[in-house]
Backbone as a ProteinNet text record, in pm:
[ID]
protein_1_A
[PRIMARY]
XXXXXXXXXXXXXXXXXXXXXXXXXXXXXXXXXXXXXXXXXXXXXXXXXXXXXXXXXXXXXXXXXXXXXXXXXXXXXXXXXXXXXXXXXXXXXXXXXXXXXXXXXXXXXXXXXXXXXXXXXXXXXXXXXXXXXXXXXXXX
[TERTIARY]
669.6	525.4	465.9	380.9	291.1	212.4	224.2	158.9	-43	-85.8	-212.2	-211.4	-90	-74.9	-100.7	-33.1	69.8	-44.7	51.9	-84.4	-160	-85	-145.3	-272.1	-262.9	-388.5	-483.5	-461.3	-539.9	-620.1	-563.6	-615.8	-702	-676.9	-741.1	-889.7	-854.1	-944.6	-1064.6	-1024.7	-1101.6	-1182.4	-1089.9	-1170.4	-1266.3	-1280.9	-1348.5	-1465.2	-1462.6	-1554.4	-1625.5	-1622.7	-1638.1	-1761.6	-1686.8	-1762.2	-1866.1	-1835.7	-1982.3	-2054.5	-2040.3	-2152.1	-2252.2	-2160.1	-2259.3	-2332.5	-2280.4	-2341.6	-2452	-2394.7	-2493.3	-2638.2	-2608.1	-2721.7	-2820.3	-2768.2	-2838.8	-2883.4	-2805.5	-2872	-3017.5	-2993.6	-3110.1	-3219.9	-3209.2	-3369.1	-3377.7	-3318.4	-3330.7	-3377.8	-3366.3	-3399.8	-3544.7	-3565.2	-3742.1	-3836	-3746.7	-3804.1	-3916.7	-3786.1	-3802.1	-3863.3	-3873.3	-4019.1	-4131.3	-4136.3	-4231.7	-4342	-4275.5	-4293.9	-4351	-4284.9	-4303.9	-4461.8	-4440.1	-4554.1	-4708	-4659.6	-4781.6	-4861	-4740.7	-4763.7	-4824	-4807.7	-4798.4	-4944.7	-4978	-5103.3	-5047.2	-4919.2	-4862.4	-4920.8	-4894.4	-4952.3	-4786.5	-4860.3	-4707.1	-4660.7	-4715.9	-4651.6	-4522.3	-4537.3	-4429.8	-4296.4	-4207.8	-4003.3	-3968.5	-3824.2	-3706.3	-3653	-3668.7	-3564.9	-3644.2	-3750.7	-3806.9	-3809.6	-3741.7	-3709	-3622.2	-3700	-3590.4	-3487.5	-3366.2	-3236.5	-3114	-3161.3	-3115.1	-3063.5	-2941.2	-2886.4	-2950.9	-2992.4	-3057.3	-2939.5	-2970.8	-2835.5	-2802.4	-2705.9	-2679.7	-2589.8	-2681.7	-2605.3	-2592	-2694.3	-2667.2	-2566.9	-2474.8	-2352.8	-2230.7	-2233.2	-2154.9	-2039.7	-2110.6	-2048.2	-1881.7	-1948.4	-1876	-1775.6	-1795	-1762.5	-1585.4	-1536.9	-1431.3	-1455.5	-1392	-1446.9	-1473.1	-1341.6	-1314.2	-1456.8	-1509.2	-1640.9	-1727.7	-1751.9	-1862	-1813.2	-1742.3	-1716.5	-1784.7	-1737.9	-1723.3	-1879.9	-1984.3	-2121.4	-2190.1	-2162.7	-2203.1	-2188.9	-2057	-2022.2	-2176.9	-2132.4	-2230.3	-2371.9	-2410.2	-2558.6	-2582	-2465.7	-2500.7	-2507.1	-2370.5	-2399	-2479.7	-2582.1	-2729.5	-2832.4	-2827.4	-2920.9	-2876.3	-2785.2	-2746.5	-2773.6	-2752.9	-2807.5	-2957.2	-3014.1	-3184	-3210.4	-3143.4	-3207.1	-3155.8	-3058.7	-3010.8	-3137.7	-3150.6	-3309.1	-3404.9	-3449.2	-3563.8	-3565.5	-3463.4	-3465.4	-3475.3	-3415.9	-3405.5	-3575.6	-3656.4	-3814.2	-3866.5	-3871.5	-3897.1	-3895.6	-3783.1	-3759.8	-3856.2	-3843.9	-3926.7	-4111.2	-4090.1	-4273.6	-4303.6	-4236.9	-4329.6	-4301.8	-4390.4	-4399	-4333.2	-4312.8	-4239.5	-4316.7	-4447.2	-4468.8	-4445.6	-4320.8	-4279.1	-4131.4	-4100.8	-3981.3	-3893.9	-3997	-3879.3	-3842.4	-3954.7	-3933.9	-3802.7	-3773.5	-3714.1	-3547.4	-3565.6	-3473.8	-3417	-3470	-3478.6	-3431.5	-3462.4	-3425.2	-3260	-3261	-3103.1	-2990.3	-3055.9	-2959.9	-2949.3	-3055.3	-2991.1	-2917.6	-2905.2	-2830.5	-2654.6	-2678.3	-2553.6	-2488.3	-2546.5	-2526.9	-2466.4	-2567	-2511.9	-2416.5	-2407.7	-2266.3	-2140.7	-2169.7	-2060.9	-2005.5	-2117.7	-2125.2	-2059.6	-2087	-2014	-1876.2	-1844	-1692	-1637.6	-1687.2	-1632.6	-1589.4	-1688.4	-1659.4	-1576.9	-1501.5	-1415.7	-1292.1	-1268.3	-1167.2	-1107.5	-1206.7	-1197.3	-1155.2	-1175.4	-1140.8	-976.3	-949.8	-816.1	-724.7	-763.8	-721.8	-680.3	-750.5	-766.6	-655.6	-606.5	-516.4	-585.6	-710.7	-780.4	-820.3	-811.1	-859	-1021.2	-1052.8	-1214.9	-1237.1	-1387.4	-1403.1	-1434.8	-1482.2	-1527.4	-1676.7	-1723.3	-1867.7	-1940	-2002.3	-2081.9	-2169	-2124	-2162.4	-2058.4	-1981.5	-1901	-1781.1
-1685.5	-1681	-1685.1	-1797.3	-1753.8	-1647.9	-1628.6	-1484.3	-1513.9	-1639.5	-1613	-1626.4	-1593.3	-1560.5	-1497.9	-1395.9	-1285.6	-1142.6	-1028	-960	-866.7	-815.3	-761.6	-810.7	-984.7	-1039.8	-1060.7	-1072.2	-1109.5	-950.9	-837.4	-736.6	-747.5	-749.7	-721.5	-809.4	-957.6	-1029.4	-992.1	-936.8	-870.3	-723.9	-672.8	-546.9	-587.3	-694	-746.5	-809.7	-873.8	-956.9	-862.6	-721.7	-604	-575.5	-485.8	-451.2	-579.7	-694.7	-803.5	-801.9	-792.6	-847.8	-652.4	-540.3	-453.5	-419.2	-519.9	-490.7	-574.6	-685.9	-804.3	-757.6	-691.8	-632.1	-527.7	-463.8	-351.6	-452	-537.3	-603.9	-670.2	-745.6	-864.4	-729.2	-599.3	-479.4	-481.2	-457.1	-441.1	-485.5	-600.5	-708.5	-761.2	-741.8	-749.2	-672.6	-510.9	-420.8	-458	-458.3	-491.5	-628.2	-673.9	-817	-804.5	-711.8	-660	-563.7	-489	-372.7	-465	-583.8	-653.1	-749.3	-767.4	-900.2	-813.3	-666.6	-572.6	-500.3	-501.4	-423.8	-538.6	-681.6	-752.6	-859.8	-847.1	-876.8	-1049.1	-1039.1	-1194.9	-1224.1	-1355.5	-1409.6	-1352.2	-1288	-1253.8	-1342.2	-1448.1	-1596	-1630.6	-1566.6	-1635	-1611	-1721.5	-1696	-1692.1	-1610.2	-1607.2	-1732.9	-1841.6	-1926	-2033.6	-2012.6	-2171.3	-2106	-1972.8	-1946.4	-2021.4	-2105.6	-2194.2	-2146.8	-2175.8	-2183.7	-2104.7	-2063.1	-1965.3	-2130.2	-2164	-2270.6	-2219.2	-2322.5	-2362.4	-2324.1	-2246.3	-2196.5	-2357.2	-2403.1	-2501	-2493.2	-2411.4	-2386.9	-2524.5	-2605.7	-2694.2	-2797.6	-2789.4	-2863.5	-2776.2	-2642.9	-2535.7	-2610.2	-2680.1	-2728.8	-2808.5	-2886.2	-3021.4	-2926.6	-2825.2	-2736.5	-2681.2	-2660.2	-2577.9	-2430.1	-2339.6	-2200.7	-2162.2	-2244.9	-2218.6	-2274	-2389.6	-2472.5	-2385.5	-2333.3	-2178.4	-2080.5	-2059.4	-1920.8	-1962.1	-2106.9	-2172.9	-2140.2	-2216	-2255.6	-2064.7	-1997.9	-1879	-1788.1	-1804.5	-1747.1	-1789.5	-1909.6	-1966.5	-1936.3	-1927.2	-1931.1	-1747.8	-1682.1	-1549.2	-1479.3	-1579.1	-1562.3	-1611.3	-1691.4	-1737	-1642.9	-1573.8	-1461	-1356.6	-1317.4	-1181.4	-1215.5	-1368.7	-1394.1	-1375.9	-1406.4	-1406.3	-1246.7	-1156.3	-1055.5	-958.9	-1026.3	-920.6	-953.8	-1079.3	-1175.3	-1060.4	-1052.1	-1026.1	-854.8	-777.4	-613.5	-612.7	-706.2	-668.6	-720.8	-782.8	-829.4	-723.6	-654.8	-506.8	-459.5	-409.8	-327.9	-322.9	-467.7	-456.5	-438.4	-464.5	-539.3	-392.7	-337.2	-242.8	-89.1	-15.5	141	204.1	356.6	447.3	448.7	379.7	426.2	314	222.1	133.2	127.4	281.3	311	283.8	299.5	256.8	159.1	65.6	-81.8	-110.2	-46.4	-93.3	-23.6	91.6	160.2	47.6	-11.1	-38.4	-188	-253.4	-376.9	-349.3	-273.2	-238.8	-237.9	-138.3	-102.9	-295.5	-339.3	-474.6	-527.7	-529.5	-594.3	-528.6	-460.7	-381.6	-467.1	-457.8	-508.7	-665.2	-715.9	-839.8	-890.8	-791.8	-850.8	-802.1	-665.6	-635.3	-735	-823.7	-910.9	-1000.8	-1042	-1183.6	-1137.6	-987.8	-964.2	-961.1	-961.4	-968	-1129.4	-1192.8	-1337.9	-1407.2	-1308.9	-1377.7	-1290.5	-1233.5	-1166.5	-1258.2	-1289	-1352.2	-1518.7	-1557.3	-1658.2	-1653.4	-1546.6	-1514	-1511.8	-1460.1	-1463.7	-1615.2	-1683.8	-1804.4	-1905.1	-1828.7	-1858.8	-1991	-2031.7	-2134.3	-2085.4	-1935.7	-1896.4	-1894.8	-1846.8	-1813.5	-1935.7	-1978.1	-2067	-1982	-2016.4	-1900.8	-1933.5	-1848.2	-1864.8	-1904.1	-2007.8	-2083.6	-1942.7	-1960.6	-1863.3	-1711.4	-1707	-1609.2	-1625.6
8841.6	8852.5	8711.9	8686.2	8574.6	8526.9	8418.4	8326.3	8411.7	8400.5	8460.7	8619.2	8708.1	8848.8	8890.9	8791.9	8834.6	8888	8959.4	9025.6	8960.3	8833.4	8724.3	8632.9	8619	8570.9	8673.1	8869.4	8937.2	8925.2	8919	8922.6	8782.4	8694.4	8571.1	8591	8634.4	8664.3	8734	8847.8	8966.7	8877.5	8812.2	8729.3	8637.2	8562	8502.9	8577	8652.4	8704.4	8778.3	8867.8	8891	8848.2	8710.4	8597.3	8545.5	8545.3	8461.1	8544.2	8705.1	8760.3	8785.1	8759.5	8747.8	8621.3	8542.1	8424.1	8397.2	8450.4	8454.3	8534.3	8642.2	8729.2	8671	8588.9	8490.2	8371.6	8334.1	8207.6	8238	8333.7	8416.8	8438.5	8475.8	8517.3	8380.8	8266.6	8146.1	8041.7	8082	8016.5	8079.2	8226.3	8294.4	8232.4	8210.3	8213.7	8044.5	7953.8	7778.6	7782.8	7825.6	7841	7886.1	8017.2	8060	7962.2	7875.2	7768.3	7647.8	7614.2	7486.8	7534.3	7652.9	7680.3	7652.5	7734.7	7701.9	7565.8	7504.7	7387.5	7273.6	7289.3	7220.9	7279.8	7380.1	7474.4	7481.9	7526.6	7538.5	7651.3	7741.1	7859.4	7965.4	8061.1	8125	8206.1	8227.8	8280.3	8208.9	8090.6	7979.9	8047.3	8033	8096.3	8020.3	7988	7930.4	7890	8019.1	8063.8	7919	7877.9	7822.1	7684.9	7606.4	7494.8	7404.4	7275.7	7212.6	7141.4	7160.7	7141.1	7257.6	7318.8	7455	7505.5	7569.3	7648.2	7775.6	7861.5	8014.3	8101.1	8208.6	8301	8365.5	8393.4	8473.7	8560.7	8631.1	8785	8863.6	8853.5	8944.7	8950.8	8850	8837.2	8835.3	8852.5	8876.6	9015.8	9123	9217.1	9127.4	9030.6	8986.1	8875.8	8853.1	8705.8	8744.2	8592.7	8683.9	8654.2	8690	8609.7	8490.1	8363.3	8239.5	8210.6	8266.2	8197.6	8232.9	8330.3	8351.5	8281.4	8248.3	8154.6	8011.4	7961.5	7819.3	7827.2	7907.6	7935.3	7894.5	7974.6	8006.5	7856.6	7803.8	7720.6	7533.4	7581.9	7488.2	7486.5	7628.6	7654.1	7610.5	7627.4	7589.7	7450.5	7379.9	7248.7	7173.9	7234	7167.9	7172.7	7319.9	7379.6	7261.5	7216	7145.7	7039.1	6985.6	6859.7	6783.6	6913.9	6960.1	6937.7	7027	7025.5	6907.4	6806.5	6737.7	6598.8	6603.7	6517.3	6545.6	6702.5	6746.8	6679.9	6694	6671	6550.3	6409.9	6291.5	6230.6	6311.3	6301.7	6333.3	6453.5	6457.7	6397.8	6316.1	6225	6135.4	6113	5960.5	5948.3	6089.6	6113.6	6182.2	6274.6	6343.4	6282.4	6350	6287.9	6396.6	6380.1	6447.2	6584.6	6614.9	6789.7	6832	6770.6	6866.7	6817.3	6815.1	6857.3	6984	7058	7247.3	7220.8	7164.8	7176.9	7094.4	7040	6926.5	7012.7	7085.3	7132.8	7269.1	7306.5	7460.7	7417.9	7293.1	7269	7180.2	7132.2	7079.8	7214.8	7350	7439.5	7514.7	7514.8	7562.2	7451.4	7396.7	7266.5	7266.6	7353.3	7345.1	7422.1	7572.4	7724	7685.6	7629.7	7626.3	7531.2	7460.8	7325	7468.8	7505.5	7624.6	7722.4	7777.4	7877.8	7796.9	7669	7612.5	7596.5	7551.3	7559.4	7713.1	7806.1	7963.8	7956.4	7942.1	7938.1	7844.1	7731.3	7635.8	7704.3	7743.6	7843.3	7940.8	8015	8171.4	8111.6	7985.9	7885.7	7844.1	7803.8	7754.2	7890	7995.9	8130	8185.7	8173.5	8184.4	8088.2	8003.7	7876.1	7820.9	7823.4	7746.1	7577.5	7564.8	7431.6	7413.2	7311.8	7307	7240.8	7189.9	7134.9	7004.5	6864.2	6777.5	6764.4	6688.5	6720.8	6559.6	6574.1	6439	6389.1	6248	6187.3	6156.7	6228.2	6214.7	6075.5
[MASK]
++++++++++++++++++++++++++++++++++++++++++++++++++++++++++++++++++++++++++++++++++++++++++++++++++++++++++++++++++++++++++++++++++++++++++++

C-alpha cells in the first residue's frame, strides 16, 4: 500500500480537513464580523465585497468540477496566502495610522491573521499528504 493510502494518512487527512472546515467556519464570522467593524468605523459603503479586493485570487469554484484536488488545494492555498499577505499589509497600516481606540480593530484584525496563516498551514499539510510538496511563496 502506498504511504498516501495507507489508513494512518486517510486518518490524518480526515483530521485535517475536520479541523479546516471548523476553522474555516469561524474564520468566514470573523472575517464578516472585522469588515463589518472596518466598513463602520471607516464610514465605507457596506455594499463593498471581499471578493473584488485587488490582489486576493477569485474563488473558482466553477471549474472545481474539471479540477483535481491537488489543483484545489494549489488554487486555495494561493488565494489564501494573498489574503494573509493583504491582511498582514492591512494590520501593520493600522498600526501606524490609528490610535489606541482602535485597538479592537487592530485586535480582531491580528486574530484573523492568525486563522488564516493557520488555514494556509492546513492546506500545505493536506499538500504534503498529497505527496505533491508545497509550492514556496514569492517573497519568502
Amino acid at each position: 500500500m502506498a504511504a498516501a493510502d495507507s489508513p494512518s494518512t486517510a486518518l490524518r487527512r480526515r483530521d485535517l480537513c475536520s479541523r479546516g472546515i471548523r476553522l474555516a467556519g469561524k474564520m468566514r464570522a470573523d472575517v464578516v464580523d472585522l469588515l463589518d467593524s472596518y466598513v463602520e468605523q471607516q464610514g465605507l459603503d457596506a455594499s463593498a465585497s471581499v471578493a473584488a479586493v485587488e490582489g486576493v485570487p477569485l474563488a473558482a469554484v466553477e471549474r472545481w468540477d474539471e479540477q483535481t484536488g491537488t489543483q484545489r488545494l494549489l488554487e486555495n492555498l494561493a488565494a489564501y496566502r494573498a489574503f494573509r499577505a493583504l491582511l498582514a499589509q492591512m494590520l501593520e497600516e493600522q498600526r501606524e495610522q490609528l490610535g489606541e481606540a482602535d485597538a479592537g480593530l487592530g485586535r480582531a484584525l491580528a486574530a484573523v491573521l492568525l486563522q488564516v496563516s493557520a488555514f494556509a498551514y492546513h492546506l500545505e499539510e493536506l499538500l504534503r499528504l498529497e505527496s505533491r510538496g508545497i509550492p514556496g511563496e514569492e517573497g519568502d
